[in-house]
Amino acid sequence: MDRDVTVALEPAAEASPRPLALTPGEDLLGFVGAYLGRALLLVVTCTSVLVVFLILVFVVLRSVPFLGGYDLTKFLASQDWRPTADDPSFGALTLIVGSIYVSVAALVFAVPVGILAAVFLSEIVSWKVRNVVKPVVEILAAIPSVAYGFFAILVLAPWLQEHFGFTTGTNALNAALILAVMALPTIISVGEDSISALGRELREASYSLGATRLETVVKVVIPAAHSGLIAAVVLGMMRAIGETMVVWMASGNATQIPHPWWDLSQSIRTMTATIAGEMGEAPDIGGVSHRSALFAVGVILLLMTVVLNVISEYFLSRAKKAAGKT
Amino acid sequence: MSSLMTPPSDPPPVETQYLASPPTEDRGKATVPRPGSKMDIMATAQNRKATKPLETVPAGEQAIIRSERFSLYYGAKAGVKNITMDILPHMVTAIIGPSGCGKSTFLRSINRMNDLIPHVRAEGRLAVDGQDVYDKRTNLVNLRQQVGMVFQKPNPFPKSIFDNIAYGPRLQGVRNKGQLQHVVEQSLKAAAIWDEVKDDLKKSALALSGGQQQRLCIARALATRPRVLLMDEPCSALDPIATGRIEDLMEQLKTTYTIVIVTHNMQQAARVSERTAFFYMGELIEYDRTAKIFRNPGKKETEDYVTGRFG
Ligand SMILES: Nc1ncnc2c1ncn2[C@@H]1O[C@H](COP(=O)(O)OP(=O)(O)OP(=O)(O)O)[C@@H](O)[C@H]1O
Ligand SMILES: [Mg+2]
């Protein structure tokens, strides 16, 4: 080794050619640039927020005549939805229950399958397989819902009728199954992300203490990813509860609450399907009318999704925090 | 299964089974040796260093970890090549060498931690207690329970301090609350962190500082009561005081455990270990008694490295 070789750096300039203080011109330019940039971003952000806000205001405003003039307890607690009768009655309970009913039923199918699939993709299969399967699953989310609706009517409904002896194939079970399939991509994708984000260290810690793969998944991986998994489920539920076309086509649209409650073979009707189906024929007259009643239903739907959104945001931010700390 | 599972003699009853070495307070007192273990023979020796019985390396049948022409590949790239060395029980073996020379790779091969990395391939033989760990019939759960590990980066679970330590014992079926409490306390004391956390065992382990997390991970490894402890730069995130306590701990533990430690700190290797292995570019260059490696190394590369004249 030749130790005499030294790497010579250019000597530093005596007086620095680049002054450390800003000139007044640079100062002004920087100030204006930062100001303009911020202003531009603010305008863009405000516009999109404003649009969402305006839609909200519009829906709420149009529902005000109804909410002000109609008995609220009757609206929320009565099962009597006869908007076009001579003596109209606007009891929305069957619709509210219908929406929750199919969404929850869909989740009962989708959550175990979705979380197992997320665990499978992130824990069991190789990286290569995961990189093929995950995008394919995510494509399921891009199929238009009317296509799912066709499938519900033309394939699933006859199949259910034939194999289970249901009186009608378009019923709560049909809608719930299709909604479950539609919620799966969200649950799998968000769930897989939150499990993969955990990193190898945590699993190594578990294995090094003599845990099996099952013990590691159940005791370490899933608890550590629980915030993200809950958020995944809530996002999937939002997808289900806001879905219109599929439930309109698949649920049978009967304004009734299934009796007994667990009988999924009965037809039901959701808030979304009701609004979509009846809005066109509801005349735009003032006061308590069919149309303003539909807007009131829309307000309930909005409230429900806002609450779900807040819940999912809460858990997602917790998941992010947990991932940042580990 | 194999001899891997249990030591030849019956272990002491569960109550005393955890941490055969006593916690820091009563360090002077005699430890409870496992019947038939080397501790029995050594029990009277006041100063273990003075009566070190092993004069030659390798020492054949006594080795607890035996590596014979062992190589581990990441895809086509070798992490370690052709390592032949015997690691002896009840002493500290240090592995030193420049960054990227395969120290972690070799250490993680011993308890098969590299299994999680795709495209890893092992060649040669690496045996713990006579059981080839890369044999298909190796019981990985028992292997890892007996060969504990402290990782280069602290990796506590996002659980409470208590649950972190109790994780291993619970896997082994310990359900009794008092017993778990006992293990947790003993382990935390042994890892020199008890005083700092004893009042909030319910707190999340993630709220601890990096150095505290590392000591927690040491405590967690001790709680499963392994026979071999693999430590990958356990002190790199610790201050000198905590480092000193960890070194004391190793001194104490080696009466019952076998410790393999990777370190970048020459003084630490010289202080705590009986044997030192020098790795360079994935190969074992020299392996001998620590005093010899540092005072009178047999190879030029070793001498350059330990005297800091490397490269
Ligand atoms: N997961 C991995 N995939 C591919 N190559 C790896 C992986 N881990 C380590 N290697 C390679 O194996 C070689 C040995 O790495 P190793 O981590 O064992 O080094 P080290 O001696 O522990 O270094 P350090 O002192 O920096 O921790 C390096 O060249 C490294 O690039
Ligand atoms: Mg390393």
XYZ file of C-alpha atoms and ligand atoms in Angstrom:
669
model
C 0.000 0.000 0.000
C 1.346 3.386 -0.911
C 0.494 5.638 1.962
C 2.066 8.747 0.472
C -0.638 9.304 -2.067
C -2.947 12.027 -0.823
C -6.049 13.084 -2.643
C -5.763 16.784 -3.236
C -8.944 18.828 -3.025
C -9.217 22.217 -4.678
C -8.422 24.740 -1.981
C -11.478 26.667 -0.828
C -11.848 30.107 -2.393
C -10.526 32.861 -0.160
C -13.651 34.952 -0.198
C -16.748 32.898 -0.902
C -18.142 33.860 -4.308
C -21.634 32.980 -3.086
C -22.672 35.375 -0.344
C -24.544 33.846 2.555
C -26.976 36.728 2.890
C -29.857 37.101 0.462
C -29.860 40.189 -1.730
C -33.070 42.270 -1.463
C -34.057 41.098 -4.946
C -33.691 37.409 -4.066
C -35.508 38.005 -0.838
C -38.481 39.578 -2.605
C -38.540 36.899 -5.298
C -38.515 34.143 -2.711
C -41.292 35.791 -0.756
C -43.508 36.326 -3.781
C -42.811 32.836 -5.114
C -43.720 31.184 -1.835
C -46.788 33.392 -1.517
C -48.047 32.717 -5.032
C -47.414 29.001 -4.752
C -49.326 28.808 -1.552
C -52.175 30.880 -2.946
C -52.433 28.653 -6.006
C -52.557 25.488 -3.943
C -55.109 27.057 -1.631
C -57.411 27.925 -4.553
C -57.188 24.434 -6.004
C -57.838 22.809 -2.655
C -60.683 25.147 -1.821
C -62.369 24.537 -5.152
C -62.552 20.797 -4.665
C -63.626 21.156 -1.046
C -66.190 23.725 -2.135
C -67.692 21.428 -4.755
C -68.163 18.676 -2.197
C -69.548 21.174 0.260
C -71.991 22.596 -2.311
C -73.336 19.133 -3.061
C -73.874 18.597 0.645
C -75.609 21.950 1.014
C -77.767 21.233 -2.011
C -78.957 17.890 -0.664
C -79.570 19.267 2.807
C -81.375 22.365 1.506
C -83.696 20.355 -0.716
C -84.582 18.156 2.220
C -85.368 21.059 4.541
C -89.034 21.485 3.454
C -89.638 17.821 4.252
C -87.653 17.648 7.484
C -89.386 20.843 8.656
C -92.912 19.856 7.702
C -93.086 16.109 8.359
C -93.176 14.172 11.607
C -89.562 13.068 12.060
C -90.336 10.087 14.282
C -92.777 8.863 11.673
C -90.141 9.296 8.985
C -87.541 7.334 10.926
C -89.716 4.759 12.701
C -92.609 3.967 10.390
C -92.395 1.113 7.915
C -95.028 2.658 5.713
C -93.447 3.966 2.491
C -96.327 5.011 0.156
C -95.014 8.164 -1.460
C -97.439 8.236 -4.401
C -100.680 7.397 -2.627
C -103.453 9.984 -2.361
C -102.720 10.115 1.342
C -98.893 9.675 1.095
C -96.876 8.216 3.911
C -93.091 8.548 4.165
C -91.891 5.967 6.669
C -88.284 5.263 5.700
C -87.496 2.591 8.290
C -87.625 -0.304 5.825
C -85.203 1.526 3.536
C -82.759 2.368 6.329
C -82.900 -1.155 7.674
C -82.597 -2.544 4.139
C -79.401 -0.596 3.506
C -77.820 -1.626 6.780
C -79.120 -5.167 6.386
C -77.471 -5.911 3.038
C -74.292 -4.048 3.996
C -73.845 -5.998 7.206
C -74.714 -9.277 5.492
C -72.193 -8.441 2.778
C -69.548 -7.773 5.411
C -70.268 -11.055 7.147
C -69.296 -12.742 3.892
C -66.525 -10.349 2.870
C -64.588 -9.714 6.082
C -63.380 -13.250 6.863
C -62.619 -13.954 3.214
C -60.974 -10.566 2.696
C -58.774 -10.704 5.766
C -57.771 -14.308 5.157
C -56.897 -13.372 1.593
C -54.890 -10.371 2.801
C -52.982 -12.563 5.262
C -52.476 -15.188 2.586
C -51.102 -12.677 0.091
C -48.773 -10.980 2.519
C -47.649 -13.934 4.639
C -47.862 -17.138 2.675
C -47.377 -16.713 -1.047
C -44.156 -15.542 -2.629
C -43.552 -11.949 -3.549
C -43.939 -12.829 -7.237
C -47.377 -14.399 -6.835
C -48.517 -11.488 -4.707
C -47.418 -9.007 -7.350
C -49.598 -10.776 -9.903
C -52.630 -11.519 -7.735
C -52.988 -8.160 -6.026
C -53.429 -6.049 -9.183
C -55.918 -8.607 -10.495
C -57.934 -8.331 -7.292
C -57.803 -4.563 -7.538
C -59.198 -4.732 -11.078
C -62.349 -6.235 -9.582
C -62.956 -2.798 -8.082
C -62.921 -1.242 -11.537
C -65.686 -3.413 -13.044
C -68.775 -1.191 -13.463
C -71.441 -2.049 -10.957
C -74.064 -2.506 -13.647
C -72.010 -5.452 -14.892
C -72.192 -6.975 -11.441
C -75.931 -6.278 -11.587
C -76.297 -8.255 -14.797
C -74.456 -11.109 -13.203
C -76.761 -10.917 -10.192
C -79.918 -11.082 -12.291
C -78.867 -13.438 -15.049
C -76.613 -15.898 -13.222
C -76.876 -15.699 -9.466
C -80.656 -15.228 -9.177
C -81.631 -18.308 -11.217
C -78.903 -20.306 -9.501
C -80.182 -19.379 -6.037
C -83.757 -20.157 -7.055
C -82.782 -23.504 -8.474
C -80.481 -24.724 -5.711
C -82.090 -23.322 -2.594
C -85.728 -23.290 -3.634
C -86.179 -19.557 -2.980
C -89.378 -18.003 -4.277
C -87.341 -15.242 -5.847
C -83.687 -15.113 -6.775
C -83.472 -11.354 -6.448
C -83.316 -11.004 -2.700
C -81.170 -9.866 0.214
C -78.814 -12.840 -0.143
C -78.188 -12.119 -3.798
C -77.479 -8.436 -3.147
C -75.303 -9.228 -0.141
C -73.201 -11.744 -2.057
C -72.607 -9.358 -4.929
C -71.839 -6.499 -2.548
C -69.399 -8.768 -0.739
C -67.561 -9.450 -3.974
C -67.495 -5.724 -4.641
C -66.176 -4.915 -1.161
C -63.482 -7.611 -1.320
C -60.953 -5.729 -3.472
C -60.968 -2.819 -1.025
C -60.637 -5.054 2.023
C -57.939 -7.236 0.491
C -55.941 -4.364 -0.946
C -56.007 -2.054 2.085
C -55.605 -5.011 4.452
C -52.655 -6.409 2.545
C -51.007 -2.992 2.516
C -51.312 -2.632 6.257
C -49.974 -6.141 6.917
C -47.062 -5.767 4.503
C -46.167 -2.408 6.017
C -45.192 -4.157 9.247
C -41.783 -5.185 7.973
C -39.687 -8.262 8.579
C -38.320 -7.306 12.007
C -41.532 -8.007 13.879
C -41.953 -11.451 12.356
C -38.310 -12.258 13.010
C -38.771 -11.308 16.641
C -41.680 -13.707 16.897
C -40.003 -16.597 15.087
C -36.827 -16.158 17.095
C -38.804 -16.771 20.272
C -39.990 -20.108 18.960
C -43.354 -19.155 17.465
C -44.885 -21.032 14.566
C -46.186 -19.237 11.506
C -49.773 -19.492 12.752
C -48.836 -18.112 16.166
C -46.913 -15.298 14.525
C -49.834 -14.331 12.297
C -52.459 -14.562 15.036
C -50.530 -13.079 17.955
C -48.269 -10.548 16.300
C -49.105 -9.734 12.698
C -52.875 -9.285 12.927
C -52.814 -7.376 16.254
C -50.068 -5.117 14.955
C -52.025 -4.433 11.775
C -55.435 -4.199 13.429
C -55.929 -0.483 12.802
C -55.321 -0.909 9.117
C -57.542 -3.983 8.997
C -60.419 -2.154 10.690
C -60.016 0.728 8.271
C -60.070 -1.767 5.408
C -63.349 -3.200 6.668
C -64.939 0.221 7.137
C -63.881 1.294 3.654
C -65.396 -1.900 2.294
C -68.599 -1.185 4.219
C -68.792 2.324 2.766
C -68.531 0.851 -0.682
C -71.400 -1.518 0.142
C -73.691 1.001 1.779
C -73.319 3.592 -0.971
C -73.714 1.096 -3.790
C -76.843 1.715 -5.847
C -77.011 -0.098 -9.130
C -76.304 -3.580 -7.834
C -78.772 -3.480 -4.976
C -81.391 -1.986 -7.256
C -80.968 -4.878 -9.662
C -80.376 -7.686 -7.185
C -82.351 -6.996 -4.031
C -85.920 -7.359 -5.295
C -86.899 -3.877 -4.078
C -89.652 -4.886 -1.679
C -90.227 -2.358 1.089
C -90.171 -4.795 3.946
C -88.032 -5.835 6.861
C -87.226 -9.535 6.596
C -89.123 -11.643 9.077
C -87.596 -13.625 10.768
C -84.658 -11.223 10.696
C -82.098 -13.735 9.531
C -84.068 -14.841 6.494
C -81.865 -13.593 3.674
C -84.088 -15.126 1.014
C -86.600 -12.281 1.261
C -86.490 -9.239 -0.931
C -85.584 -5.899 0.585
C -85.056 -2.361 -0.635
C -82.263 0.080 0.151
C -82.132 3.858 0.437
C -79.888 4.177 -2.586
C -82.116 2.081 -4.825
C -85.172 4.020 -3.692
C -83.627 7.395 -4.494
C -82.348 6.246 -7.865
C -85.569 4.518 -8.768
C -88.084 7.134 -7.681
C -86.359 10.459 -8.221
C -87.328 10.617 -11.899
C -91.034 10.284 -11.208
C -91.207 12.476 -8.130
C -92.563 15.889 -9.165
C -90.678 18.944 -8.006
C -93.364 20.606 -5.927
C -92.643 22.555 -2.755
C -93.249 21.528 0.837
C -93.591 17.956 2.054
C -93.441 16.015 -1.179
C -92.126 12.752 -2.562
C -89.105 14.554 -3.929
C -88.116 16.333 -0.722
C -88.647 13.075 1.150
C -86.128 11.406 -1.159
C -83.647 14.167 -0.385
C -84.214 13.543 3.309
C -83.372 9.881 2.718
C -80.244 11.116 0.964
C -79.303 13.122 4.042
C -79.517 10.007 6.221
C -77.337 8.136 3.750
C -74.844 10.993 3.788
C -74.713 11.021 7.569
C -74.060 7.306 7.658
C -71.190 7.450 5.177
C -69.683 10.497 6.891
C -69.656 8.636 10.202
C -68.076 5.581 8.571
C -65.535 7.810 6.868
C -64.533 9.432 10.136
C -64.147 6.008 11.725
C -61.949 4.735 8.914
C -59.841 7.911 8.950
C -59.315 7.493 12.663
C -58.128 3.910 12.339
C -56.021 4.611 9.251
C -54.188 7.412 11.036
C -53.633 5.110 13.986
C -52.292 2.454 11.625
C -49.922 4.998 10.117
C -48.701 6.031 13.534
C -48.122 2.424 14.564
C -46.228 1.699 11.351
C -44.087 4.787 11.855
C -43.060 3.768 15.340
C -42.018 0.205 14.608
C -37.276 -35.466 18.948
C -33.544 -35.228 18.770
C -31.048 -34.261 21.367
C -31.918 -30.718 20.446
C -35.042 -30.786 22.483
C -33.880 -31.443 25.972
C -30.594 -31.465 27.768
C -29.632 -34.978 28.778
C -30.667 -34.421 32.369
C -33.973 -33.278 33.812
C -34.252 -29.527 34.010
C -34.979 -28.062 37.424
C -38.658 -27.467 38.242
C -40.322 -24.628 36.346
C -40.311 -22.178 39.255
C -36.556 -21.965 39.275
C -36.087 -22.841 35.677
C -36.161 -19.290 34.426
C -32.864 -17.536 34.594
C -30.643 -19.888 36.381
C -28.313 -16.986 37.000
C -29.630 -14.799 39.766
C -30.567 -11.188 39.166
C -27.997 -8.485 39.657
C -28.425 -7.991 43.414
C -27.141 -11.375 44.498
C -24.517 -11.882 41.876
C -21.932 -13.208 44.267
C -23.946 -16.194 45.358
C -23.620 -19.531 43.687
C -25.950 -20.194 40.796
C -28.152 -23.227 40.470
C -26.350 -25.484 38.057
C -28.156 -27.958 35.929
C -27.236 -31.379 37.204
C -24.657 -32.905 34.966
C -23.928 -29.666 33.201
C -20.472 -28.241 32.995
C -21.427 -25.896 35.815
C -21.253 -28.840 38.187
C -17.637 -29.408 37.497
C -16.934 -25.747 37.571
C -19.039 -24.903 40.593
C -16.116 -24.494 42.929
C -14.067 -22.369 40.648
C -14.104 -18.830 41.933
C -12.479 -17.286 38.947
C -13.551 -18.971 35.786
C -11.064 -17.142 33.666
C -8.161 -18.448 35.670
C -9.247 -22.042 35.422
C -10.289 -22.089 31.821
C -9.837 -25.719 30.931
C -9.773 -25.518 27.166
C -6.372 -25.038 25.700
C -6.942 -25.882 22.097
C -9.357 -24.776 19.444
C -11.406 -26.496 18.158
C -12.257 -28.720 21.020
C -14.026 -31.509 19.227
C -16.908 -33.185 21.011
C -17.539 -30.364 23.421
C -18.739 -27.965 20.773
C -22.386 -26.937 21.085
C -22.479 -25.303 17.657
C -20.518 -26.970 14.891
C -20.105 -25.425 11.513
C -18.502 -27.549 8.828
C -17.797 -25.975 5.448
C -20.997 -24.035 5.882
C -21.983 -21.528 3.202
C -25.100 -19.439 2.851
C -26.103 -17.842 -0.423
C -28.486 -14.972 -1.092
C -29.463 -15.972 -4.619
C -26.123 -16.311 -6.396
C -24.242 -14.116 -3.931
C -22.546 -15.773 -0.991
C -23.237 -14.223 2.409
C -20.736 -16.530 4.102
C -18.480 -19.116 2.461
C -17.028 -22.301 3.777
C -17.129 -21.542 7.474
C -15.664 -24.260 9.658
C -15.699 -23.479 13.344
C -16.761 -25.026 16.639
C -18.430 -22.834 19.209
C -17.921 -24.025 22.743
C -20.537 -24.046 25.467
C -20.548 -21.768 28.494
C -18.394 -19.081 27.093
C -18.677 -15.969 25.007
C -17.587 -16.203 21.411
C -17.143 -12.906 19.609
C -17.408 -12.471 15.868
C -15.626 -9.446 14.490
C -14.953 -8.149 11.024
C -15.633 -5.209 8.735
C -19.164 -4.263 7.695
C -20.704 -6.619 5.150
C -18.318 -9.489 5.875
C -21.127 -11.877 6.812
C -21.197 -11.711 10.611
C -24.965 -11.259 10.803
C -25.467 -13.795 8.060
C -23.586 -16.458 9.989
C -25.262 -15.615 13.282
C -28.728 -15.688 11.709
C -27.922 -19.017 10.078
C -27.577 -20.678 13.442
C -31.255 -20.283 14.355
C -32.452 -20.308 10.739
C -33.582 -16.698 10.762
C -32.640 -16.415 7.111
C -35.583 -18.608 6.193
C -37.729 -15.512 5.812
C -35.512 -14.135 3.065
C -36.420 -15.459 -0.380
C -33.868 -17.371 -2.468
C -31.611 -18.242 0.434
C -29.649 -21.487 0.085
C -27.415 -23.220 2.599
C -24.546 -25.583 1.907
C -22.400 -27.663 4.190
C -23.367 -28.545 7.717
C -24.312 -26.402 10.676
C -25.235 -28.370 13.750
C -26.509 -27.369 17.156
C -26.076 -30.094 19.742
C -25.367 -32.560 16.968
C -28.571 -31.787 15.078
C -28.007 -30.361 11.604
C -30.248 -27.298 11.662
C -30.680 -27.335 7.877
C -31.965 -30.892 8.007
C -35.615 -31.091 6.932
C -36.506 -32.849 10.165
C -35.224 -30.109 12.442
C -37.861 -28.885 14.864
C -37.584 -25.174 14.203
C -39.738 -24.175 17.147
C -37.518 -26.014 19.601
C -34.376 -24.860 17.846
C -35.378 -21.222 18.132
C -36.578 -21.603 21.679
C -33.174 -22.962 22.632
C -31.152 -20.635 20.450
C -32.402 -17.165 21.330
C -31.511 -14.047 19.427
C -31.064 -10.329 19.966
C -31.203 -8.485 16.681
C -29.060 -5.702 15.320
C -32.027 -3.310 15.347
C -34.337 -3.424 18.384
C -37.632 -5.007 17.348
C -40.127 -4.944 20.213
C -43.711 -5.988 19.486
C -46.269 -3.168 19.497
C -47.592 -4.552 22.774
C -47.080 -3.686 26.406
C -43.697 -4.237 28.048
C -45.165 -7.109 30.040
C -46.658 -8.806 26.996
C -43.393 -8.462 25.119
C -41.475 -10.376 27.760
C -44.281 -12.862 28.412
C -44.597 -13.688 24.711
C -42.042 -16.516 24.739
C -43.145 -18.142 28.014
C -46.771 -17.972 26.860
C -45.831 -19.760 23.647
C -44.368 -22.457 25.845
C -47.693 -22.777 27.597
C -47.063 -20.814 30.779
C -50.460 -19.400 31.758
C -50.074 -18.899 35.490
C -50.186 -15.168 36.252
C -47.750 -15.277 39.148
C -45.295 -17.353 37.206
C -45.413 -14.974 34.254
C -44.946 -12.049 36.599
C -41.901 -13.757 38.043
C -40.345 -14.439 34.648
C -40.979 -10.899 33.467
C -39.387 -9.398 36.546
C -36.372 -11.706 36.491
C -35.771 -11.153 32.787
C -36.075 -7.384 33.005
C -33.713 -7.327 35.978
C -31.208 -9.490 34.165
C -31.245 -7.141 31.188
C -30.643 -4.129 33.434
C -33.874 -2.372 32.587
C -36.162 -3.314 35.489
C -35.651 -0.114 37.445
C -36.590 2.012 34.471
C -39.828 0.205 33.599
C -41.051 -1.495 36.751
C -43.737 1.121 37.333
C -45.311 0.931 33.920
C -45.158 -2.599 32.627
C -48.503 -1.897 30.934
C -47.002 0.848 28.800
C -46.364 0.190 25.112
C -42.857 -1.042 24.433
C -42.733 1.351 21.489
C -42.719 4.285 23.904
C -39.253 3.298 25.149
C -36.040 4.822 23.840
C -33.912 2.890 21.375
C -31.476 1.736 24.038
C -34.269 0.713 26.370
C -35.948 -1.176 23.535
C -32.729 -3.092 22.923
C -32.472 -4.111 26.556
C -36.144 -5.074 26.449
C -35.358 -7.328 23.493
C -32.524 -8.900 25.476
C -34.914 -9.504 28.356
C -37.443 -10.977 25.960
C -34.848 -13.373 24.580
C -33.837 -14.410 28.101
C -37.445 -15.061 29.100
C -37.722 -18.041 26.758
C -34.764 -19.487 28.636
C -32.589 -20.396 25.697
C -29.337 -22.335 26.015
C -27.568 -20.329 23.365
C -27.924 -16.586 23.000
C -27.018 -14.990 19.682
C -26.445 -11.261 19.972
C -26.012 -9.109 16.892
C -24.344 -5.863 17.968
C -26.541 -5.657 21.048
C -24.800 -2.566 22.376
C -24.605 -0.438 19.249
C -27.516 1.721 20.458
C -26.557 1.821 24.127
C -24.740 4.348 26.257
C -21.577 3.277 28.106
C -23.439 2.590 31.349
C -26.014 0.300 29.771
C -23.255 -1.283 27.697
C -21.347 -2.009 30.873
C -24.387 -3.612 32.411
C -24.979 -5.761 29.349
C -21.355 -6.859 29.465
C -21.722 -7.734 33.141
C -24.814 -9.643 32.195
C -22.945 -11.671 29.592
C -20.248 -12.452 32.096
C -22.948 -13.708 34.411
C -24.979 -15.586 31.843
C -22.155 -17.546 30.346
C -22.054 -19.829 33.350
C -25.334 -21.291 32.120
C -25.687 -20.025 28.582
C -23.547 -20.049 25.505
C -23.227 -16.615 24.007
C -22.232 -15.656 20.488
C -21.873 -11.945 20.005
C -21.217 -9.866 16.910
C -19.531 -6.599 17.692
C -17.737 -3.757 15.987
C -16.169 -2.740 19.245
C -12.721 -4.338 19.621
C -12.463 -3.450 23.299
C -15.797 -5.102 23.905
C -14.744 -8.266 22.116
C -11.525 -8.314 24.125
C -13.370 -7.656 27.393
C -16.223 -10.107 27.195
C -15.189 -13.011 25.031
C -13.093 -16.126 25.461
C -12.954 -16.909 21.765
C -12.877 -14.538 18.847
C -13.559 -15.246 15.200
C -12.440 -12.814 12.542
C -14.565 -12.763 9.389
C -13.537 -11.066 6.205
C -15.408 -11.012 2.864
C -17.665 -13.851 3.898
C -14.864 -16.111 5.052
C -13.526 -17.092 8.426
C -9.961 -15.842 8.491
C -8.964 -16.714 12.014
C -10.594 -18.215 15.068
C -8.763 -18.577 18.342
C -8.639 -17.621 21.960
C -9.451 -13.942 22.301
C -6.141 -13.121 23.946
C -4.280 -14.640 21.054
C -6.363 -12.880 18.407
C -5.708 -9.520 19.977
C -2.123 -9.943 21.168
C -0.598 -12.326 18.731
C -2.824 -12.957 15.708
C -1.722 -15.613 13.266
C -2.821 -13.845 10.110
C -1.822 -10.540 8.622
C -5.458 -9.526 7.899
C -6.448 -10.141 11.483
C -3.587 -8.089 12.790
C -4.418 -5.222 10.432
C -8.034 -5.291 11.516
C -7.598 -5.507 15.276
C -4.935 -2.817 15.285
C -7.094 -0.540 13.186
C -4.697 -0.499 10.253
C -7.254 -2.021 7.975
C -7.538 -1.451 4.218
N -31.334 -10.001 2.817
C -30.244 -10.009 2.041
N -30.367 -10.188 0.709
C -29.271 -10.188 -0.079
N -28.028 -10.027 0.351
C -27.830 -9.840 1.663
C -28.928 -9.828 2.582
N -28.436 -9.622 3.830
C -27.114 -9.519 3.692
N -26.731 -9.659 2.398
C -25.363 -9.602 1.880
O -24.567 -10.534 2.556
C -23.325 -9.964 2.900
C -23.090 -10.089 4.390
O -24.041 -9.302 5.077
P -24.165 -9.277 6.637
O -25.422 -8.562 6.975
O -24.017 -10.643 7.140
O -22.915 -8.383 7.043
P -22.410 -7.951 8.480
O -21.064 -8.507 8.646
O -23.425 -8.281 9.505
O -22.308 -6.373 8.327
P -22.640 -5.220 9.382
O -21.470 -5.171 10.289
O -22.719 -3.998 8.534
O -23.901 -5.557 10.061
C -23.337 -8.521 2.458
O -22.545 -8.412 1.304
C -24.766 -8.233 2.137
O -24.857 -7.430 0.999
Mg -24.762 -7.163 10.749
